[in-house]
PDB file of C-alpha atoms in Angstrom:
ATOM      1  CA  MET A   1     101.367  34.706  62.344  1.00 46.00           C
ATOM      2  CA  THR A   2     102.673  38.057  63.609  1.00 50.00           C
ATOM      3  CA  SER A   3      99.404  38.636  65.508  1.00 87.00           C
ATOM      4  CA  ILE A   4     100.049  35.675  67.805  1.00 95.00           C
ATOM      5  CA  ASP A   5     100.860  36.630  71.405  1.00 96.00           C
ATOM      6  CA  PRO A   6     104.284  35.249  72.459  1.00 95.00           C
ATOM      7  CA  ASP A   7     103.048  35.215  76.064  1.00 95.00           C
ATOM      8  CA  ALA A   8     100.162  32.856  75.239  1.00 97.00           C
ATOM      9  CA  PRO A   9     100.431  29.201  76.301  1.00 98.00           C
ATOM     10  CA  ILE A  10     101.405  26.211  74.184  1.00 98.00           C
ATOM     11  CA  GLY A  11      98.520  23.775  73.677  1.00 98.00           C
ATOM     12  CA  ILE A  12      99.379  20.073  73.848  1.00 98.00           C
ATOM     13  CA  PHE A  13      96.804  17.495  72.777  1.00 98.00           C
ATOM     14  CA  ASP A  14      96.889  13.746  73.231  1.00 96.00           C
ATOM     15  CA  SER A  15      94.357  10.955  73.285  1.00 93.00           C
ATOM     16  CA  GLY A  16      95.294  10.289  76.873  1.00 90.00           C
ATOM     17  CA  PHE A  17      98.472   9.977  78.897  1.00 93.00           C
ATOM     18  CA  GLY A  18     101.299   9.216  76.458  1.00 91.00           C
ATOM     19  CA  GLY A  19     101.596  12.863  75.457  1.00 95.00           C
ATOM     20  CA  LEU A  20     102.764  13.619  78.990  1.00 96.00           C
ATOM     21  CA  THR A  21     106.194  12.430  77.821  1.00 95.00           C
ATOM     22  CA  VAL A  22     106.061  15.231  75.225  1.00 97.00           C
ATOM     23  CA  LEU A  23     105.001  17.707  77.908  1.00 97.00           C
ATOM     24  CA  ARG A  24     107.928  16.663  80.076  1.00 96.00           C
ATOM     25  CA  ALA A  25     110.348  17.087  77.160  1.00 96.00           C
ATOM     26  CA  ILE A  26     108.908  20.533  76.352  1.00 97.00           C
ATOM     27  CA  VAL A  27     109.160  21.578  80.014  1.00 96.00           C
ATOM     28  CA  ASP A  28     112.821  20.489  79.996  1.00 95.00           C
ATOM     29  CA  GLN A  29     113.600  22.453  76.825  1.00 94.00           C
ATOM     30  CA  LEU A  30     111.221  25.405  77.348  1.00 95.00           C
ATOM     31  CA  PRO A  31     110.841  25.763  81.124  1.00 95.00           C
ATOM     32  CA  GLY A  32     109.492  29.323  80.922  1.00 96.00           C
ATOM     33  CA  GLU A  33     106.546  28.508  78.675  1.00 97.00           C
ATOM     34  CA  ASP A  34     102.975  28.146  79.912  1.00 98.00           C
ATOM     35  CA  ILE A  35     101.282  24.929  78.773  1.00 98.00           C
ATOM     36  CA  ILE A  36      97.689  23.720  78.513  1.00 98.00           C
ATOM     37  CA  TYR A  37      97.487  19.931  78.159  1.00 98.00           C
ATOM     38  CA  LEU A  38      94.265  18.267  77.002  1.00 98.00           C
ATOM     39  CA  GLY A  39      93.964  14.492  77.222  1.00 96.00           C
ATOM     40  CA  ASP A  40      90.923  12.854  75.618  1.00 96.00           C
ATOM     41  CA  THR A  41      90.971   9.987  78.114  1.00 94.00           C
ATOM     42  CA  ALA A  42      87.193   9.403  77.922  1.00 95.00           C
ATOM     43  CA  ARG A  43      87.628   8.147  74.337  1.00 93.00           C
ATOM     44  CA  ALA A  44      91.109   6.667  74.567  1.00 88.00           C
ATOM     45  CA  PRO A  45      92.830   4.637  73.314  1.00 87.00           C
ATOM     46  CA  TYR A  46      92.823   6.054  69.799  1.00 86.00           C
ATOM     47  CA  GLY A  47      95.037   3.246  68.531  1.00 78.00           C
ATOM     48  CA  GLU A  48      92.047   0.892  68.273  1.00 80.00           C
ATOM     49  CA  LYS A  49      89.708   3.358  66.532  1.00 87.00           C
ATOM     50  CA  THR A  50      89.173   4.130  62.842  1.00 87.00           C
ATOM     51  CA  LEU A  51      90.983   7.100  61.326  1.00 85.00           C
ATOM     52  CA  GLY A  52      87.616   8.794  60.810  1.00 91.00           C
ATOM     53  CA  GLU A  53      86.799   8.549  64.508  1.00 93.00           C
ATOM     54  CA  VAL A  54      90.274   9.745  65.495  1.00 92.00           C
ATOM     55  CA  ARG A  55      89.967  12.718  63.133  1.00 94.00           C
ATOM     56  CA  GLU A  56      86.594  13.735  64.594  1.00 96.00           C
ATOM     57  CA  TYR A  57      87.749  13.496  68.211  1.00 96.00           C
ATOM     58  CA  ALA A  58      91.117  15.152  67.626  1.00 96.00           C
ATOM     59  CA  LEU A  59      89.726  18.166  65.757  1.00 97.00           C
ATOM     60  CA  GLU A  60      87.138  18.702  68.478  1.00 97.00           C
ATOM     61  CA  CYS A  61      89.880  18.820  71.121  1.00 97.00           C
ATOM     62  CA  LEU A  62      92.205  20.972  69.017  1.00 98.00           C
ATOM     63  CA  ASP A  63      89.341  23.416  68.392  1.00 98.00           C
ATOM     64  CA  HIS A  64      88.932  23.745  72.150  1.00 97.00           C
ATOM     65  CA  LEU A  65      92.625  24.459  72.717  1.00 98.00           C
ATOM     66  CA  VAL A  66      92.547  27.128  70.006  1.00 97.00           C
ATOM     67  CA  SER A  67      89.486  28.680  71.671  1.00 97.00           C
ATOM     68  CA  LEU A  68      91.595  29.036  74.837  1.00 97.00           C
ATOM     69  CA  GLY A  69      94.047  31.262  72.976  1.00 97.00           C
ATOM     70  CA  VAL A  70      97.102  29.037  72.596  1.00 98.00           C
ATOM     71  CA  LYS A  71     100.017  30.278  70.465  1.00 98.00           C
ATOM     72  CA  ALA A  72     100.918  26.837  69.094  1.00 98.00           C
ATOM     73  CA  LEU A  73      99.415  23.363  68.904  1.00 98.00           C
ATOM     74  CA  VAL A  74     101.421  20.232  69.641  1.00 98.00           C
ATOM     75  CA  ILE A  75      99.699  17.031  68.501  1.00 97.00           C
ATOM     76  CA  ALA A  76     101.416  14.722  70.981  1.00 96.00           C
ATOM     77  CA  CYS A  77      99.786  11.562  69.669  1.00 92.00           C
ATOM     78  CA  ASN A  78     100.994   9.513  66.730  1.00 89.00           C
ATOM     79  CA  SER A  79      97.498   8.207  65.932  1.00 89.00           C
ATOM     80  CA  ALA A  80      96.048  11.737  65.915  1.00 92.00           C
ATOM     81  CA  SER A  81      98.988  13.125  63.934  1.00 92.00           C
ATOM     82  CA  SER A  82      98.338  10.438  61.337  1.00 88.00           C
ATOM     83  CA  ALA A  83      94.669  11.405  61.087  1.00 91.00           C
ATOM     84  CA  VAL A  84      94.568  15.213  61.283  1.00 94.00           C
ATOM     85  CA  LEU A  85      97.955  16.858  60.694  1.00 93.00           C
ATOM     86  CA  ARG A  86      97.187  18.157  57.210  1.00 92.00           C
ATOM     87  CA  ASP A  87      93.697  19.306  58.235  1.00 95.00           C
ATOM     88  CA  ALA A  88      95.038  21.012  61.358  1.00 96.00           C
ATOM     89  CA  ARG A  89      97.637  23.016  59.455  1.00 96.00           C
ATOM     90  CA  GLU A  90      94.947  24.292  57.091  1.00 96.00           C
ATOM     91  CA  ARG A  91      92.349  24.854  59.818  1.00 97.00           C
ATOM     92  CA  TYR A  92      94.304  26.877  62.391  1.00 97.00           C
ATOM     93  CA  SER A  93      96.265  30.124  62.218  1.00 96.00           C
ATOM     94  CA  VAL A  94      98.774  29.022  64.860  1.00 98.00           C
ATOM     95  CA  PRO A  95     101.774  26.766  64.169  1.00 97.00           C
ATOM     96  CA  VAL A  96     101.108  23.029  64.471  1.00 98.00           C
ATOM     97  CA  VAL A  97     103.833  20.592  65.538  1.00 97.00           C
ATOM     98  CA  ASP A  98     103.432  16.809  65.276  1.00 96.00           C
ATOM     99  CA  VAL A  99     105.361  13.779  66.501  1.00 95.00           C
ATOM    100  CA  ILE A 100     105.841  11.879  63.237  1.00 95.00           C
ATOM    101  CA  LEU A 101     107.885  14.083  60.894  1.00 95.00           C
ATOM    102  CA  PRO A 102     110.484  15.174  63.503  1.00 96.00           C
ATOM    103  CA  ALA A 103     111.120  11.559  64.502  1.00 96.00           C
ATOM    104  CA  ALA A 104     111.411  10.464  60.868  1.00 97.00           C
ATOM    105  CA  ARG A 105     113.957  13.208  60.150  1.00 96.00           C
ATOM    106  CA  ARG A 106     116.061  12.192  63.151  1.00 97.00           C
ATOM    107  CA  ALA A 107     115.945   8.522  62.183  1.00 98.00           C
ATOM    108  CA  VAL A 108     117.216   9.284  58.656  1.00 97.00           C
ATOM    109  CA  GLN A 109     120.104  11.247  60.158  1.00 97.00           C
ATOM    110  CA  THR A 110     120.864   8.441  62.624  1.00 97.00           C
ATOM    111  CA  THR A 111     120.710   5.223  60.606  1.00 98.00           C
ATOM    112  CA  ARG A 112     123.928   3.715  59.301  1.00 97.00           C
ATOM    113  CA  ASN A 113     122.528   0.881  57.188  1.00 98.00           C
ATOM    114  CA  GLY A 114     119.246   2.465  56.030  1.00 98.00           C
ATOM    115  CA  ARG A 115     117.093  -0.069  57.884  1.00 98.00           C
ATOM    116  CA  ILE A 116     114.720   1.687  60.264  1.00 98.00           C
ATOM    117  CA  GLY A 117     112.011   0.192  62.444  1.00 98.00           C
ATOM    118  CA  VAL A 118     108.881   1.824  63.849  1.00 98.00           C
ATOM    119  CA  ILE A 119     106.861   0.502  66.775  1.00 98.00           C
ATOM    120  CA  CYS A 120     103.439   2.122  67.121  1.00 95.00           C
ATOM    121  CA  THR A 121      99.716   1.638  67.688  1.00 89.00           C
ATOM    122  CA  GLU A 122      97.526  -0.261  65.258  1.00 88.00           C
ATOM    123  CA  ALA A 123      95.921   2.988  64.034  1.00 86.00           C
ATOM    124  CA  THR A 124      99.294   4.550  63.245  1.00 88.00           C
ATOM    125  CA  ALA A 125     100.466   1.397  61.482  1.00 91.00           C
ATOM    126  CA  ALA A 126      97.260   1.229  59.410  1.00 89.00           C
ATOM    127  CA  SER A 127      97.526   4.899  58.414  1.00 89.00           C
ATOM    128  CA  GLY A 128     100.861   4.459  56.648  1.00 92.00           C
ATOM    129  CA  SER A 129     101.914   7.846  58.026  1.00 93.00           C
ATOM    130  CA  TYR A 130     105.497   6.791  58.666  1.00 95.00           C
ATOM    131  CA  ASP A 131     105.728   5.337  55.158  1.00 95.00           C
ATOM    132  CA  ASP A 132     104.622   8.752  53.887  1.00 94.00           C
ATOM    133  CA  ALA A 133     107.159  10.501  56.111  1.00 95.00           C
ATOM    134  CA  PHE A 134     109.996   8.478  54.597  1.00 96.00           C
ATOM    135  CA  PHE A 135     108.800   8.890  51.004  1.00 92.00           C
ATOM    136  CA  ALA A 136     111.550  11.414  50.298  1.00 90.00           C
ATOM    137  CA  ALA A 137     114.209   9.016  51.625  1.00 94.00           C
ATOM    138  CA  PRO A 138     114.199   6.138  49.113  1.00 93.00           C
ATOM    139  CA  GLN A 139     117.404   4.763  50.622  1.00 95.00           C
ATOM    140  CA  VAL A 140     115.497   3.792  53.762  1.00 97.00           C
ATOM    141  CA  ARG A 141     113.931   0.379  54.231  1.00 97.00           C
ATOM    142  CA  LEU A 142     111.161   0.784  56.805  1.00 98.00           C
ATOM    143  CA  SER A 143     109.777  -1.993  59.004  1.00 98.00           C
ATOM    144  CA  THR A 144     106.618  -1.217  60.996  1.00 98.00           C
ATOM    145  CA  GLN A 145     105.333  -3.181  63.992  1.00 98.00           C
ATOM    146  CA  ALA A 146     102.107  -2.470  65.883  1.00 96.00           C
ATOM    147  CA  CYS A 147     102.406  -3.119  69.622  1.00 96.00           C
ATOM    148  CA  PRO A 148      98.861  -3.088  71.054  1.00 93.00           C
ATOM    149  CA  ARG A 149      99.828  -4.468  74.476  1.00 95.00           C
ATOM    150  CA  PHE A 150     102.282  -1.708  75.343  1.00 95.00           C
ATOM    151  CA  VAL A 151      99.878   1.158  76.109  1.00 91.00           C
ATOM    152  CA  PRO A 152      97.710  -0.709  78.649  1.00 91.00           C
ATOM    153  CA  LEU A 153     100.833  -2.094  80.321  1.00 94.00           C
ATOM    154  CA  VAL A 154     102.413   1.362  80.653  1.00 92.00           C
ATOM    155  CA  GLU A 155      99.211   2.916  81.982  1.00 88.00           C
ATOM    156  CA  ALA A 156      98.981   0.102  84.530  1.00 89.00           C
ATOM    157  CA  GLY A 157     102.456   1.079  85.710  1.00 88.00           C
ATOM    158  CA  ILE A 158     104.145  -1.983  84.196  1.00 93.00           C
ATOM    159  CA  THR A 159     107.343  -0.800  82.498  1.00 93.00           C
ATOM    160  CA  GLY A 160     109.505  -3.830  83.253  1.00 94.00           C
ATOM    161  CA  GLY A 161     109.295  -7.450  84.370  1.00 95.00           C
ATOM    162  CA  HIS A 162     108.553 -10.694  82.584  1.00 96.00           C
ATOM    163  CA  GLU A 163     105.150  -9.765  81.132  1.00 96.00           C
ATOM    164  CA  LEU A 164     106.498  -6.620  79.478  1.00 97.00           C
ATOM    165  CA  LEU A 165     109.694  -8.283  78.285  1.00 97.00           C
ATOM    166  CA  ASP A 166     107.816 -11.249  76.802  1.00 97.00           C
ATOM    167  CA  ALA A 167     105.516  -8.912  74.854  1.00 98.00           C
ATOM    168  CA  ALA A 168     108.455  -6.821  73.676  1.00 98.00           C
ATOM    169  CA  ARG A 169     110.422  -9.849  72.485  1.00 98.00           C
ATOM    170  CA  GLY A 170     107.530 -10.880  70.272  1.00 98.00           C
ATOM    171  CA  TYR A 171     107.082  -7.405  68.819  1.00 98.00           C
ATOM    172  CA  LEU A 172     110.780  -6.782  68.235  1.00 98.00           C
ATOM    173  CA  ALA A 173     111.670 -10.164  66.689  1.00 98.00           C
ATOM    174  CA  PRO A 174     110.536  -9.284  63.105  1.00 98.00           C
ATOM    175  CA  LEU A 175     112.372  -5.947  63.279  1.00 98.00           C
ATOM    176  CA  GLN A 176     115.545  -7.622  64.465  1.00 98.00           C
ATOM    177  CA  ALA A 177     115.209 -10.156  61.651  1.00 98.00           C
ATOM    178  CA  ASP A 178     115.049  -7.217  59.220  1.00 98.00           C
ATOM    179  CA  GLY A 179     118.396  -5.974  60.541  1.00 98.00           C
ATOM    180  CA  ILE A 180     117.284  -2.543  61.776  1.00 98.00           C
ATOM    181  CA  ASP A 181     119.898  -0.290  63.354  1.00 98.00           C
ATOM    182  CA  THR A 182     117.454   2.492  64.333  1.00 98.00           C
ATOM    183  CA  LEU A 183     114.070   2.205  66.045  1.00 98.00           C
ATOM    184  CA  ILE A 184     111.479   4.979  66.239  1.00 98.00           C
ATOM    185  CA  LEU A 185     109.344   4.865  69.375  1.00 97.00           C
ATOM    186  CA  GLY A 186     106.235   5.793  67.403  1.00 95.00           C
ATOM    187  CA  CYS A 187     103.876   6.202  70.338  1.00 93.00           C
ATOM    188  CA  THR A 188     104.409   8.739  73.089  1.00 92.00           C
ATOM    189  CA  HIS A 189     103.922   6.054  75.762  1.00 93.00           C
ATOM    190  CA  TYR A 190     106.956   4.198  74.509  1.00 95.00           C
ATOM    191  CA  PRO A 191     109.768   6.447  75.830  1.00 95.00           C
ATOM    192  CA  LEU A 192     108.775   5.022  79.222  1.00 94.00           C
ATOM    193  CA  LEU A 193     109.915   1.635  77.883  1.00 97.00           C
ATOM    194  CA  THR A 194     113.394   2.756  76.828  1.00 96.00           C
ATOM    195  CA  GLY A 195     115.057   0.527  79.433  1.00 96.00           C
ATOM    196  CA  PRO A 196     113.597  -2.833  78.366  1.00 97.00           C
ATOM    197  CA  LEU A 197     113.723  -1.946  74.666  1.00 98.00           C
ATOM    198  CA  SER A 198     117.402  -1.027  74.863  1.00 98.00           C
ATOM    199  CA  TYR A 199     118.079  -4.168  76.890  1.00 97.00           C
ATOM    200  CA  LEU A 200     116.488  -6.424  74.273  1.00 98.00           C
ATOM    201  CA  LEU A 201     117.870  -4.664  71.187  1.00 98.00           C
ATOM    202  CA  GLY A 202     121.411  -4.068  72.421  1.00 97.00           C
ATOM    203  CA  ASP A 203     123.862  -1.278  71.736  1.00 96.00           C
ATOM    204  CA  GLY A 204     123.706  -1.760  67.962  1.00 97.00           C
ATOM    205  CA  VAL A 205     120.223  -0.229  67.680  1.00 98.00           C
ATOM    206  CA  THR A 206     119.631   3.478  68.338  1.00 98.00           C
ATOM    207  CA  LEU A 207     116.275   4.480  69.791  1.00 98.00           C
ATOM    208  CA  VAL A 208     114.587   7.645  68.484  1.00 98.00           C
ATOM    209  CA  SER A 209     111.960   9.126  70.811  1.00 95.00           C
ATOM    210  CA  SER A 210     109.087  10.824  69.009  1.00 92.00           C
ATOM    211  CA  ALA A 211     108.469  12.766  72.238  1.00 93.00           C
ATOM    212  CA  ASP A 212     111.973  14.261  72.407  1.00 94.00           C
ATOM    213  CA  GLU A 213     112.047  15.057  68.699  1.00 96.00           C
ATOM    214  CA  CYS A 214     108.616  16.708  68.903  1.00 96.00           C
ATOM    215  CA  ALA A 215     109.830  18.942  71.751  1.00 96.00           C
ATOM    216  CA  GLN A 216     112.891  19.978  69.753  1.00 97.00           C
ATOM    217  CA  ALA A 217     110.700  20.741  66.737  1.00 97.00           C
ATOM    218  CA  CYS A 218     108.432  22.853  68.943  1.00 98.00           C
ATOM    219  CA  TYR A 219     111.416  24.854  70.223  1.00 97.00           C
ATOM    220  CA  ALA A 220     112.705  25.384  66.683  1.00 97.00           C
ATOM    221  CA  ARG A 221     109.312  26.465  65.303  1.00 97.00           C
ATOM    222  CA  LEU A 222     108.625  28.967  68.087  1.00 97.00           C
ATOM    223  CA  THR A 223     112.150  30.362  67.720  1.00 96.00           C
ATOM    224  CA  GLU A 224     111.755  30.801  63.946  1.00 97.00           C
ATOM    225  CA  LEU A 225     108.472  32.672  64.457  1.00 96.00           C
ATOM    226  CA  GLY A 226     109.699  34.831  67.341  1.00 96.00           C
ATOM    227  CA  LEU A 227     107.127  33.328  69.688  1.00 97.00           C
ATOM    228  CA  LEU A 228     109.317  32.260  72.606  1.00 95.00           C
ATOM    229  CA  ARG A 229     108.643  33.972  75.924  1.00 92.00           C
ATOM    230  CA  SER A 230     111.432  36.287  76.987  1.00 82.00           C
ATOM    231  CA  GLY A 231     112.964  36.622  80.433  1.00 81.00           C
ATOM    232  CA  PRO A 232     113.497  34.065  83.204  1.00 87.00           C
ATOM    233  CA  ARG A 233     110.290  32.648  84.651  1.00 90.00           C
ATOM    234  CA  GLU A 234     108.716  29.374  85.657  1.00 92.00           C
ATOM    235  CA  GLY A 235     105.996  28.320  83.266  1.00 95.00           C
ATOM    236  CA  ARG A 236     102.502  27.463  84.448  1.00 96.00           C
ATOM    237  CA  ARG A 237     100.870  24.181  83.492  1.00 97.00           C
ATOM    238  CA  GLU A 238      97.157  23.463  83.187  1.00 97.00           C
ATOM    239  CA  PHE A 239      95.708  19.991  82.702  1.00 98.00           C
ATOM    240  CA  LEU A 240      92.330  19.162  81.165  1.00 98.00           C
ATOM    241  CA  THR A 241      90.802  15.738  80.577  1.00 97.00           C
ATOM    242  CA  THR A 242      87.567  14.486  79.052  1.00 97.00           C
ATOM    243  CA  GLY A 243      87.670  11.642  81.569  1.00 96.00           C
ATOM    244  CA  ASN A 244      88.059  11.427  85.323  1.00 96.00           C
ATOM    245  CA  PRO A 245      90.404  14.124  86.713  1.00 97.00           C
ATOM    246  CA  GLU A 246      91.451  12.077  89.769  1.00 96.00           C
ATOM    247  CA  ARG A 247      92.341   9.072  87.622  1.00 94.00           C
ATOM    248  CA  PHE A 248      94.221  11.304  85.190  1.00 95.00           C
ATOM    249  CA  GLU A 249      96.246  12.858  87.982  1.00 95.00           C
ATOM    250  CA  GLY A 250      97.008   9.465  89.514  1.00 94.00           C
ATOM    251  CA  ILE A 251      98.245   7.915  86.277  1.00 93.00           C
ATOM    252  CA  GLY A 252      99.994  11.145  85.250  1.00 94.00           C
ATOM    253  CA  ARG A 253     101.960  11.284  88.492  1.00 93.00           C
ATOM    254  CA  ARG A 254     102.885   7.623  88.120  1.00 90.00           C
ATOM    255  CA  LEU A 255     104.180   8.270  84.588  1.00 90.00           C
ATOM    256  CA  ILE A 256     106.027  11.593  84.964  1.00 92.00           C
ATOM    257  CA  GLY A 257     105.891  12.528  88.642  1.00 88.00           C
ATOM    258  CA  GLY A 258     104.857  15.814  90.212  1.00 90.00           C
ATOM    259  CA  LEU A 259     104.474  17.800  86.978  1.00 93.00           C
ATOM    260  CA  VAL A 260     100.827  16.709  86.878  1.00 96.00           C
ATOM    261  CA  ALA A 261      98.517  18.472  89.351  1.00 94.00           C
ATOM    262  CA  ASP A 262      95.139  20.216  89.625  1.00 94.00           C
ATOM    263  CA  VAL A 263      93.551  18.367  86.702  1.00 97.00           C
ATOM    264  CA  ARG A 264      90.171  19.709  85.569  1.00 97.00           C
ATOM    265  CA  GLN A 265      87.456  18.085  83.486  1.00 96.00           C
ATOM    266  CA  TYR A 266      86.603  19.314  80.010  1.00 90.00           C
ATOM    267  CA  ALA A 267      83.343  17.981  78.632  1.00 72.00           C
TER     268      ALA A 267
END
């Protein structure tokens, strides 16, 4: 990997908008890095699709980011990470960072009673990717809950109120019955629901954000490989979508504010 240009941008891929929470975390931790974000909003949500479909779409988008000369790939989507992580690491010559393994590592370090919950999309739950991630931690008892209503609610701007709380109560009840003390937010939309989730679970349950842990893993990997940009500068950000650029910018600004601008369409 010594031929990789440290001044090249980081490529972030997501099925749509949730990965913007990863982008925000990377901007916070690596403010001098240039970023190209590609959201496959024309085919989102991935959580309802088969793993074969997700793999096809994700590799197509990752191929495009690599063609743009990125120095690292961040798969900022739990469903896509479940489907293509192994393929991506074999396929590309740049480092690949995902959202699943970093969150699993943090959860193992955090739990006190060994009972960990994961909330995620239906595709991520069906893939068993978090079960695989915890395979080397036999002391952990994992409880997984798909939460299909969360993504459309977040993208509609609903991150609180009775509708959201009622849905969350139903999803969290089995995890609370299992006695979890740590909960992985296994979809990058879910950090935007930290308030209601913390409210319902109480202080006894620690939330682990896959977005924050992914950003930390990205920092660590680029540091290990000597690929961080040097010198003080403000990084540039470029946004691509397979869907409607105006809609992407509108939802993006609603989710993470003014970081999202000048969105272009990628077909």
